[in-house]
mmCIF file of C-alpha atoms in Angstrom:
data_model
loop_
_atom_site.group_PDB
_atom_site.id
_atom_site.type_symbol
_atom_site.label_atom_id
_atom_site.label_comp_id
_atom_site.label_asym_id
_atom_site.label_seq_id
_atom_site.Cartn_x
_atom_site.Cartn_y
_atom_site.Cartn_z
ATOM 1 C CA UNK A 1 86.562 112.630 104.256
ATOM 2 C CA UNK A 2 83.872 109.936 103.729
ATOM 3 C CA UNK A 3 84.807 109.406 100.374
ATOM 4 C CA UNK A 4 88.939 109.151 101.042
ATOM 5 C CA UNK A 5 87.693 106.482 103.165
ATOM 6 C CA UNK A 6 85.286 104.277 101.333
ATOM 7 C CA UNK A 7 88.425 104.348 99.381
ATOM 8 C CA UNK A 8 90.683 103.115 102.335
ATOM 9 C CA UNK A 9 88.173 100.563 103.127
ATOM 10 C CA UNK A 10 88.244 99.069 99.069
ATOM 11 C CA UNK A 11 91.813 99.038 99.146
ATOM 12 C CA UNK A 12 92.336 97.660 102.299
ATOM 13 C CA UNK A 13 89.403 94.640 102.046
ATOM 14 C CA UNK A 14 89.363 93.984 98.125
ATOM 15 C CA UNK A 15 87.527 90.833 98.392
ATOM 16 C CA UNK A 16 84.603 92.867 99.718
ATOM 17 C CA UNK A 17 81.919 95.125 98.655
ATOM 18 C CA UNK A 18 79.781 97.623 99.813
ATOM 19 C CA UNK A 19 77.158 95.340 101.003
ATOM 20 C CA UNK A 20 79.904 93.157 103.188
ATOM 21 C CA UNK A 21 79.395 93.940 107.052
ATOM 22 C CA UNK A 22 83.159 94.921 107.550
ATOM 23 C CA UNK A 23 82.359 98.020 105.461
ATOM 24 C CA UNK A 24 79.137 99.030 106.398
ATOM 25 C CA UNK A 25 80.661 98.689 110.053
ATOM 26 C CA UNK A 26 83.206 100.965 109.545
ATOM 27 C CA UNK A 27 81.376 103.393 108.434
ATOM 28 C CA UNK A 28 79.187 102.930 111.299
ATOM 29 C CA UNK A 29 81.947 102.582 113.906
ATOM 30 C CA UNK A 30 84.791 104.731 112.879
ATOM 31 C CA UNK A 31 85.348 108.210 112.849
ATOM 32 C CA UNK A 32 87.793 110.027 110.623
ATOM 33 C CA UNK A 33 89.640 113.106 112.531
ATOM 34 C CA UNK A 34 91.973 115.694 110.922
ATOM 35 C CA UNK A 35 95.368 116.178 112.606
ATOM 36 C CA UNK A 36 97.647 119.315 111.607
ATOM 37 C CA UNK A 37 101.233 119.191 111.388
ATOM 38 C CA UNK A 38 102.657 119.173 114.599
ATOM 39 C CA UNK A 39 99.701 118.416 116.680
ATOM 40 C CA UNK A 40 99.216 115.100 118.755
ATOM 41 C CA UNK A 41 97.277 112.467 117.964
ATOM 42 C CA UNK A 42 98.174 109.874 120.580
ATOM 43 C CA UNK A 43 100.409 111.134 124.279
ATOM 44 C CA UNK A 44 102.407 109.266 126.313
ATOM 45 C CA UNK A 45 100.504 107.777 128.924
ATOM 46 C CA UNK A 46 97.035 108.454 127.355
ATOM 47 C CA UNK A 47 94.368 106.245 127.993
ATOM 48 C CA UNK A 48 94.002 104.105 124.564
ATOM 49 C CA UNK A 49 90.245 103.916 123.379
ATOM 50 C CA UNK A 50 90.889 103.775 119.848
ATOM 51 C CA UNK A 51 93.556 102.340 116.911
ATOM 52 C CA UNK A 52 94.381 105.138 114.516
ATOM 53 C CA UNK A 53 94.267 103.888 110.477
ATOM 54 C CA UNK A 54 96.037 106.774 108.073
ATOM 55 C CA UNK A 55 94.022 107.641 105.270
ATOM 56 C CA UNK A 56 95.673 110.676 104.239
ATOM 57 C CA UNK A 57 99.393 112.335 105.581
ATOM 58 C CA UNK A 58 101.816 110.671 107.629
ATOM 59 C CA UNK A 59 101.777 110.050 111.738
ATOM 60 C CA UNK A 60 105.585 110.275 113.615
ATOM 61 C CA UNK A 61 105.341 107.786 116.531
ATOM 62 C CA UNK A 62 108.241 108.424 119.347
ATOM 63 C CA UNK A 63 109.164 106.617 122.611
ATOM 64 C CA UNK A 64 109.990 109.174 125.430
ATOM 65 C CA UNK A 65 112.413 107.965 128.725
ATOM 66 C CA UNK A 66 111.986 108.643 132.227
ATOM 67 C CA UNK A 67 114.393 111.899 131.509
ATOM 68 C CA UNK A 68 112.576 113.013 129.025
ATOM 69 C CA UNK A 69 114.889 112.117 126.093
ATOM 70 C CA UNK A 70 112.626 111.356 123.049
ATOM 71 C CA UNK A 71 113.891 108.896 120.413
ATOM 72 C CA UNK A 72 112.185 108.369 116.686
ATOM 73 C CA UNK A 73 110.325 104.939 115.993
ATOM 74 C CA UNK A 74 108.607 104.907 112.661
ATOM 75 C CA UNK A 75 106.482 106.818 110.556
ATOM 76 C CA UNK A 76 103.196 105.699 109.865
ATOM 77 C CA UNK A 77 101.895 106.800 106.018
ATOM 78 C CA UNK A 78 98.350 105.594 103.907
ATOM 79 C CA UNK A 79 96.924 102.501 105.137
ATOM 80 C CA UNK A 80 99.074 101.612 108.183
ATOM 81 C CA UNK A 81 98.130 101.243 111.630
ATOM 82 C CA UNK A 82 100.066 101.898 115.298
ATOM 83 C CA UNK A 83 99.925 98.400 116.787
ATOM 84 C CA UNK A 84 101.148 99.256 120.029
ATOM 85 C CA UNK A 85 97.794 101.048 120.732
ATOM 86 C CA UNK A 86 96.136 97.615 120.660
ATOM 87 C CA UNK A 87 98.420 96.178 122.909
ATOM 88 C CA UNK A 88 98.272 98.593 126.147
ATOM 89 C CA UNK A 89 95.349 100.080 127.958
ATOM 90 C CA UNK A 90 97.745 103.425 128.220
ATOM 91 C CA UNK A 91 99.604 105.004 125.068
ATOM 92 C CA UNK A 92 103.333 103.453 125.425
ATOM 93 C CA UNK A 93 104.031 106.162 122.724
ATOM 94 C CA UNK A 94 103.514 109.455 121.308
ATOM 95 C CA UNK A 95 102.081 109.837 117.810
ATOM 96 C CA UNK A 96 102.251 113.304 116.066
ATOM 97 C CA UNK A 97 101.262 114.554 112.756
ATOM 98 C CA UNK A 98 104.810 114.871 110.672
ATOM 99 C CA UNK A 99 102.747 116.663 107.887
ATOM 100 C CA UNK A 100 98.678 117.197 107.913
ATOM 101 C CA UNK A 101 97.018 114.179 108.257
ATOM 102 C CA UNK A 102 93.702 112.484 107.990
ATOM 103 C CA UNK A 103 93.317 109.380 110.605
ATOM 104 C CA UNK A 104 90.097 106.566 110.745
ATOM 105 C CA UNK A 105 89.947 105.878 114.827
ATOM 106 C CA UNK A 106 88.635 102.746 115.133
ATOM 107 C CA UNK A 107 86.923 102.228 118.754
ATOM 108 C CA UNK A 108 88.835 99.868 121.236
ATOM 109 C CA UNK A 109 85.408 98.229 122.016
ATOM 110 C CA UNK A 110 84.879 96.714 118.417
ATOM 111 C CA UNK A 111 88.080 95.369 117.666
ATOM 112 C CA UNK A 112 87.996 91.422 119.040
ATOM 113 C CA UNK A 113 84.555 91.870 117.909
ATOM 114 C CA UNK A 114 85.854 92.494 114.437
ATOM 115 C CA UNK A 115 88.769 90.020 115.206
ATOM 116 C CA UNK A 116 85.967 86.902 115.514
ATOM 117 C CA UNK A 117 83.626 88.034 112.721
ATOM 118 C CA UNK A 118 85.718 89.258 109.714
ATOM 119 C CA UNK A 119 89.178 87.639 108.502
ATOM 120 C CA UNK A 120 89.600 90.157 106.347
ATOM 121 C CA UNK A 121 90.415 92.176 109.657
ATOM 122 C CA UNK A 122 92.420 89.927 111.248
ATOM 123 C CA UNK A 123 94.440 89.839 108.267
ATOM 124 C CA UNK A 124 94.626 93.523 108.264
ATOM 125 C CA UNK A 125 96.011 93.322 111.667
ATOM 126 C CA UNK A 126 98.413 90.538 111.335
ATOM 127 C CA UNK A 127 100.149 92.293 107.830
ATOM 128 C CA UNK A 128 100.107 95.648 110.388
ATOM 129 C CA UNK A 129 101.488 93.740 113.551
ATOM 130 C CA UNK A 130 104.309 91.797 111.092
ATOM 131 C CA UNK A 131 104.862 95.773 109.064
ATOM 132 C CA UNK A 132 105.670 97.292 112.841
ATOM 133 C CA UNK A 133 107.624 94.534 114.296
ATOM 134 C CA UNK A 134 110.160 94.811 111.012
ATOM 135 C CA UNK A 135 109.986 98.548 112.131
ATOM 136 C CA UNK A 136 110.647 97.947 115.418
ATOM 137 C CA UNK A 137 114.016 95.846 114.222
ATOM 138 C CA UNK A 138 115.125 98.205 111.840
ATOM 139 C CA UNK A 139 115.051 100.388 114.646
ATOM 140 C CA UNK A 140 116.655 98.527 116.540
ATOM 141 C CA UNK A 141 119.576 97.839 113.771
ATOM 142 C CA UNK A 142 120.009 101.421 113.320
ATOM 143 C CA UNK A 143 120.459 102.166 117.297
ATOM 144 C CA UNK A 144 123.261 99.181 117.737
ATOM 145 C CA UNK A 145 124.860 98.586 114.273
ATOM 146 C CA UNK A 146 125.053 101.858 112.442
ATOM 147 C CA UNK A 147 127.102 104.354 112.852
ATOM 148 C CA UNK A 148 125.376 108.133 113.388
ATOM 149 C CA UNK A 149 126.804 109.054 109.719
ATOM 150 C CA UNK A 150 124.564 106.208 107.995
ATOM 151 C CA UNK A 151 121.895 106.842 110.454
ATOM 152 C CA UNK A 152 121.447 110.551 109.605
ATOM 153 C CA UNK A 153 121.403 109.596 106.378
ATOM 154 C CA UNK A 154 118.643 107.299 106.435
ATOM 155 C CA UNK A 155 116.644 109.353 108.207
ATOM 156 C CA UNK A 156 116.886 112.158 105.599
ATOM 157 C CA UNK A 157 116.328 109.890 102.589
ATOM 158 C CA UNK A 158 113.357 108.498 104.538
ATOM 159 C CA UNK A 159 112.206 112.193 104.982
ATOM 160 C CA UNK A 160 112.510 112.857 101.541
ATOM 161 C CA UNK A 161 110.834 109.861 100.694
ATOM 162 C CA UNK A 162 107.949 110.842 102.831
ATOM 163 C CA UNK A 163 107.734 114.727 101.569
ATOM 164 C CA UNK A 164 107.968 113.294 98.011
ATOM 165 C CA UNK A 165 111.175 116.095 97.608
ATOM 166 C CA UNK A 166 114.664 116.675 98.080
ATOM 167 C CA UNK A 167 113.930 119.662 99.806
ATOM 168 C CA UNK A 168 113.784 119.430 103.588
ATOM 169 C CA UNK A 169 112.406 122.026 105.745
ATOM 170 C CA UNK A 170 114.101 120.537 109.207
ATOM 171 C CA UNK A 171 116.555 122.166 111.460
ATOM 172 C CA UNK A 172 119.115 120.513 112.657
ATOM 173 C CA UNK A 173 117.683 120.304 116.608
ATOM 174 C CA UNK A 174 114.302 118.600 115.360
ATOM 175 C CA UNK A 175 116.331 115.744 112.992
ATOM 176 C CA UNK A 176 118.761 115.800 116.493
ATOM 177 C CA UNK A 177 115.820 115.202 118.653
ATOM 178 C CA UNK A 178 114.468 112.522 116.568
ATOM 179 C CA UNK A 179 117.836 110.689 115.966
ATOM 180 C CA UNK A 180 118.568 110.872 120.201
ATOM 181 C CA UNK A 181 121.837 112.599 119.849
ATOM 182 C CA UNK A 182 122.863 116.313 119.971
ATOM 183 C CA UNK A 183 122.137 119.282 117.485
ATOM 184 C CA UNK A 184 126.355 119.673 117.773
ATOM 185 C CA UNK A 185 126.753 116.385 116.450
ATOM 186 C CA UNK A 186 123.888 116.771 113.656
ATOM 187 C CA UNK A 187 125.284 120.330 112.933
ATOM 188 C CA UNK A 188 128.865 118.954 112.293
ATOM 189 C CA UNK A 189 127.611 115.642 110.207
ATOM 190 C CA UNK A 190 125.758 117.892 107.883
ATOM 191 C CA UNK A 191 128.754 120.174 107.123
ATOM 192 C CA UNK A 192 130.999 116.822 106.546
ATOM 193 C CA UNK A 193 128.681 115.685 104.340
ATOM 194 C CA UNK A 194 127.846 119.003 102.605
ATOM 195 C CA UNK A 195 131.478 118.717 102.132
ATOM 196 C CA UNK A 196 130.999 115.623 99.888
ATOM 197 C CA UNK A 197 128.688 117.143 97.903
ATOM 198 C CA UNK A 198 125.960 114.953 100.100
ATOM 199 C CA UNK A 199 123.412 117.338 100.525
ATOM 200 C CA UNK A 200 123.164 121.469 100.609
ATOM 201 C CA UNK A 201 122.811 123.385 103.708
ATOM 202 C CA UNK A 202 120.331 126.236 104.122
ATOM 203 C CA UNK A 203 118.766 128.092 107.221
ATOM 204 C CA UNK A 204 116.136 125.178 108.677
ATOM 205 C CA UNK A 205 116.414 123.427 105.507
ATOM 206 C CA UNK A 206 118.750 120.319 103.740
ATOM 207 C CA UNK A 207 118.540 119.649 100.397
ATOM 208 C CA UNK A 208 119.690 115.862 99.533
ATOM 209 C CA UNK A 209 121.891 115.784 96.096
#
């Protein structure tokens, strides 16, 4: 773990060294926490003392309504950071391991610390705030301009992208869930498009063509 993220901390501040205080601080500071698939990192409503950095897997982060109905936001993969946990003294979102992850928590406390001292870090946070907030449109896009068709398909080629395959272990209620609609309307936009010779259906699994 220590050495995936002396790694993190080269890539992410190349115009330092070992000596440089940003690094030696995070290795002081941080702490690096292993998250299985499935497992939460970050609940709604959970008091925020830290800012989650992915050094290894990828994060899910959803936003949850008063009824309960969850709704996909982004995923967060190597190097990237949840914002929103900077920006609220309670967790606005939920954050879940989409495949095993390894994540650097950096404490609440030290960030405007870290903000005055080091621009290296401030840069960090202003590529990461500018990174979400395209995220956040896109989102947005999807939700009022696409139809569910090019949605779906987004998601899965995202997915794909993500599990570095074609293969997708997913049932139709989890991409459903994610995409805020019903499995009945998943179920029948993966047969149309099976159809087309889109993808290939299998029990809990899609296969993009």
């Amino acid at each position: 773990m220590q050495n995936l993220l002396q790694q993190f901390i080269q890539i992410s501040f190349p115009n330092t060294d070992k000596n440089h205080p940003i690094q030696k601080e995070f290795l002081e500071y941080g702490e690096v926490v292993e998250i299985k698939s499935g497992e939460f990192l970050i609940d709604l409503n959970e008091e925020m003392n830290f800012v989650p950095i992915v050094t290894k897997g990828v994060l899910k982060v959803t936003r949850e309504d008063e009824e309960g109905n969850e709704i996909f936001l982004y995923y967060l993969e190597y190097g990237e950071t949840c914002t929103i946990s900077m920006m609220y003294q309670e967790s606005a979102v939920r954050v879940s391991a989409e495949e095993d992850a390894l994540v650097y928590k950096v404490p609440i406390k030290i960030i405007d610390n870290w903000m005055l001292r080091f621009p290296e870090w401030r840069d960090f946070v202003m590529k990461a705030y500018k990174v979400r907030f395209d995220g956040l449109l896109k989102a947005i896009d999807e939700l009022a301009f696409k139809k569910m068709d090019e949605r779906l398909l987004n998601y899965l080629h995202k997915l794909s992208d993500i599990k570095e395959s074609k293969e997708l272990h997913v049932s139709h209620s989890e991409i459903a869930l994610n995409l805020n609609t019903s499995r009945e309307v998943i179920s029948r936009l993966l047969k149309q498009l099976e159809k087309l010779g889109t993808v290939t259906l299998g029990r809990n699994k899609v296969i993009l063509k």
